[in-house]
Coordinates of C-alpha atoms in Angstrom, one line a residue:
X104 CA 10.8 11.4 7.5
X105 CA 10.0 9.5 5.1
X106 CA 7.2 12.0 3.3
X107 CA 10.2 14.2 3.2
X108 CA 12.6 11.4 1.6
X109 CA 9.4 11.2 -0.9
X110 CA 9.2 15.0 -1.7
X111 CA 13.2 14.9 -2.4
X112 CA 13.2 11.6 -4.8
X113 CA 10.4 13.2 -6.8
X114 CA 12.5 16.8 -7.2
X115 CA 15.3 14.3 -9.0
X116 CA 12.8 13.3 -11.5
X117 CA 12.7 9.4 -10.2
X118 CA 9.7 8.0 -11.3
X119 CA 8.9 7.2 -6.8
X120 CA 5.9 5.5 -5.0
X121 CA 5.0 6.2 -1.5
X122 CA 3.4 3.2 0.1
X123 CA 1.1 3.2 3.1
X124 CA -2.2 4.6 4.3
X125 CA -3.2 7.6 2.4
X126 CA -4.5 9.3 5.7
X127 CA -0.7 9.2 7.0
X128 CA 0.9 10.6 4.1
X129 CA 1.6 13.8 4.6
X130 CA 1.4 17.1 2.1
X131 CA 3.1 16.9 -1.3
X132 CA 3.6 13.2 -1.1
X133 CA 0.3 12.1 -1.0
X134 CA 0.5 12.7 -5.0
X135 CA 3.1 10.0 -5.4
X136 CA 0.9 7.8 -2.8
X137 CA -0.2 4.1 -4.5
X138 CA -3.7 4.7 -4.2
X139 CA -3.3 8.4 -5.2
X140 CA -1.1 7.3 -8.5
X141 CA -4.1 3.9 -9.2
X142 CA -7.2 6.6 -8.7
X143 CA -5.7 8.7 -11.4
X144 CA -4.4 5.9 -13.8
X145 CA -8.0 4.3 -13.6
X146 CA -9.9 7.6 -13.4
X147 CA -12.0 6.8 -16.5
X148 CA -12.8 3.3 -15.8
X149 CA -14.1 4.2 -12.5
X150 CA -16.4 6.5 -13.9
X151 CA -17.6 3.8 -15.7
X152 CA -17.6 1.3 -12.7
X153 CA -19.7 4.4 -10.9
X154 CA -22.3 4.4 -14.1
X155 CA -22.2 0.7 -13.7
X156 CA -23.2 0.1 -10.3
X157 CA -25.7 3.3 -10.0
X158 CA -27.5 0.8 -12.5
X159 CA -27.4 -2.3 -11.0
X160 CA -28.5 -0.6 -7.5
X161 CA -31.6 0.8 -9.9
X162 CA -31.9 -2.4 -10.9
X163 CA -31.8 -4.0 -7.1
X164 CA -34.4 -1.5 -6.3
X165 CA -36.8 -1.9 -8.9
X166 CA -36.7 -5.8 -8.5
X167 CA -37.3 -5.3 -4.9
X168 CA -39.9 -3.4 -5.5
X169 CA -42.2 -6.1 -8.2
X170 CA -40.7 -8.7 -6.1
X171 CA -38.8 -10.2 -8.7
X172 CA -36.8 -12.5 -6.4
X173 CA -34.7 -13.9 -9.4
X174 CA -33.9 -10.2 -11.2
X175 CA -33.2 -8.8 -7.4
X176 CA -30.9 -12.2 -7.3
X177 CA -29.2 -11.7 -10.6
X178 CA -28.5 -7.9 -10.2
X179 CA -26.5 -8.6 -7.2
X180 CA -24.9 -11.4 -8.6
X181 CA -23.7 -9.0 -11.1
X182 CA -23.1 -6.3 -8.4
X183 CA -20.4 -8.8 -7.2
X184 CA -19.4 -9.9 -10.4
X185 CA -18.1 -6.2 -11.4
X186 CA -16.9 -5.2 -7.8
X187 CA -14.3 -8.3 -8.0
X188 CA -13.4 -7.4 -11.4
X189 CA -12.6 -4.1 -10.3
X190 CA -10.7 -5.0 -7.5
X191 CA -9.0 -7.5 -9.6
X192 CA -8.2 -4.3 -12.2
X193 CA -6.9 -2.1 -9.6
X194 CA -4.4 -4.3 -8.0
X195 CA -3.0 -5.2 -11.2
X196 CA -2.7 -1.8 -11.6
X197 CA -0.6 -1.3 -8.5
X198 CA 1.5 -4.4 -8.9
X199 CA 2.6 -1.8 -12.4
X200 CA 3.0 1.7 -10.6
X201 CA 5.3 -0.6 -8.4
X202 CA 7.3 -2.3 -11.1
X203 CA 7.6 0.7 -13.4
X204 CA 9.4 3.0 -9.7
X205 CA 12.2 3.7 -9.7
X206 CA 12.4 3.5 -6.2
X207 CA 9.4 2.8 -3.5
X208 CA 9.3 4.3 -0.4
X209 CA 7.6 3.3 3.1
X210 CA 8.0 3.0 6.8
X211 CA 9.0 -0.5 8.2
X212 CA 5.5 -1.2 9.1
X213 CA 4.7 -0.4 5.3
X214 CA 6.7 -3.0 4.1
X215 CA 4.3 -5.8 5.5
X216 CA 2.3 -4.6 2.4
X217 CA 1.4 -8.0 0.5
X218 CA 1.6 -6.4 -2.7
X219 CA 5.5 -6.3 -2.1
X220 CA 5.5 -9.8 -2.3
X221 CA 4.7 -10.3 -5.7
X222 CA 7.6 -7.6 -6.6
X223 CA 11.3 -9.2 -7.5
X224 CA 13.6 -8.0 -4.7
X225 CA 14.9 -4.6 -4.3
X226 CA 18.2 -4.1 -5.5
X227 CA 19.1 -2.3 -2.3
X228 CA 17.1 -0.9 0.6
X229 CA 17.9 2.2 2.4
X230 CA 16.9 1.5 6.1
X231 CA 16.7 5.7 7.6
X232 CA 16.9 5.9 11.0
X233 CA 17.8 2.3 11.6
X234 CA 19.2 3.2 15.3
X235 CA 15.8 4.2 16.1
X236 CA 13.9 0.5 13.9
X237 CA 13.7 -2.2 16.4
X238 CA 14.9 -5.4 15.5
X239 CA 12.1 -7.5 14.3
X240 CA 10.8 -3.9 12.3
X241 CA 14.1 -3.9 10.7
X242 CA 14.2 -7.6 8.9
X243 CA 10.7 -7.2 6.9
X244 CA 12.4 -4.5 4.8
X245 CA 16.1 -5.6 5.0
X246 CA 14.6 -9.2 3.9
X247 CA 13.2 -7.5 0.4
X248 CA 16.5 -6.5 -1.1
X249 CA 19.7 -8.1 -1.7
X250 CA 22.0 -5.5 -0.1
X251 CA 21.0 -3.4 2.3
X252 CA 22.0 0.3 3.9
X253 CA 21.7 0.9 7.5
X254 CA 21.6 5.3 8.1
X255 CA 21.0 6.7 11.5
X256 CA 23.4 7.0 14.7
X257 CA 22.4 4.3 17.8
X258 CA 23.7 6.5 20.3
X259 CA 20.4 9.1 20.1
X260 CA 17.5 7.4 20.9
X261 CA 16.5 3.9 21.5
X262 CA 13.5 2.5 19.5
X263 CA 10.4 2.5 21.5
X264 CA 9.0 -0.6 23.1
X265 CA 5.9 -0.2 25.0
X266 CA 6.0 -3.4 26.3
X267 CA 8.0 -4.5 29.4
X268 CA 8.0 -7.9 28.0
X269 CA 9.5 -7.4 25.0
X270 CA 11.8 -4.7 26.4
X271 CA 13.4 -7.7 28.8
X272 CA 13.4 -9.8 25.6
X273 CA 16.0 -7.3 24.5
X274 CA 13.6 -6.1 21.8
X275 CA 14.7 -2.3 22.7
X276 CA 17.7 -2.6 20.9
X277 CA 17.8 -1.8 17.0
X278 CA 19.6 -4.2 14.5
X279 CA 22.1 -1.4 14.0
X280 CA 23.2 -1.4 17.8
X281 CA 23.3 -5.3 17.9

C-alpha cells in the first residue's frame, strides 16, 4: 500500500522519499527509496571512496607481506578513518533528501527510523489503513506531526497480534477503533 501511495505522490510531481528497507520496496518506488536517492546523489564520491579503499587494502597487503607492523597499522587506521567519514557523508546526505520532500512516505514500523528524529515535525501525517495499525504501531508516526489523519474503516479487519498476551492486553484493537 504504501509503494503504491509512493508511485501516486511521484506522478503529481512531489519531490517524495520512501523510507524503509530497500529489499521491501517494491517495483517503481524503489527509485524514490532513501538509499536509492543517497547512491545516486553520492555516485561520484563513491567511486572515489572505491579507488580509495582498493588502495589502502593494497597497501594492507603489501605491509603484511614485508611485515611492516606499523605501515599494516597505519593503513587500517586510515581504512577506518575514511569508512567513518563516509558514513558520516552519507547520512548527512539523507538527513537533506529528507528535508528537501515534500512528503516522506513509510510503514509504521518505518517510522522508528532514527534519522526521523533529527527532522522538525511533520506538518501532518496521513496514517492509511489505521483500522488495521495496532495501537502502540500507531503513536510512533502519529507522535511525528502536529495534526494527524486517521484513513481506513475498523469494521474490516482487526490488526494482527500474534501474541495471546498482548491480544488479552487489548493490544488487538487499533487507535482508530478505541
Amino acid at each position: 500500500a504504501v509503494d503504491n501511495l509512493v508511485e501516486r505522490v511521484a506522478a503529481l510531481g512531489l519531490r517524495c522519499v520512501r523510507l524503509g528497507n530497500p529489499e521491501r520496496i517494491s517495483g517503481a518506488a524503489t527509485l524514490y527509496s532513501l538509499a536509492y536517492l543517497v547512491g545516486a546523489e553520492l555516485r561520484a564520491e563513491q567511486r572515489e571512496w572505491d579507488a580509495q579503499f582498493r588502495e589502502l587494502r593494497r597497501l594492507v597487503r603489501t605491509a603484511q607481506v614485508a611485515g611492516d607492523l606499523q605501515a599494516e597499522k597505519d593503513a587500517r587506521r586510515a581504512t577506518k578513518k575514511l569508512s567513518k567519514a563516509m558514513r558520516r557523508r552519507q547520512w548527512e546526505q539523507e538527513i537533506a533528501l529528507l528535508r528537501k520532500a515534500d512528503v516522506v512516505l513509510a510503514t509504521t514500523a518505518g517510522t522508528f527510523d532514527p534519522l526521523l528524529t533529527r527532522l522538525d515535525p511533520f506538518d501532518v501525517v496521513f496514517l492509511d489503513e489505521a483500522g488495521q495499525a495496532t495501537e502502540p504501531s500507531s503513536w510512533m508516526p502519529l507522535l511525528r506531526g502536529s495534526r494527524a489523519v486517521l484513513s481506513g474503516d475498523f469494521c474490516q479487519l482487526p490488526p494482527l497480534v500474534r501474541s495471546n498476551e498482548a491480544w488479552e492486553g487489548q493490544l488487538g484493537v487499533s487507535l482508530m477503533e478505541r
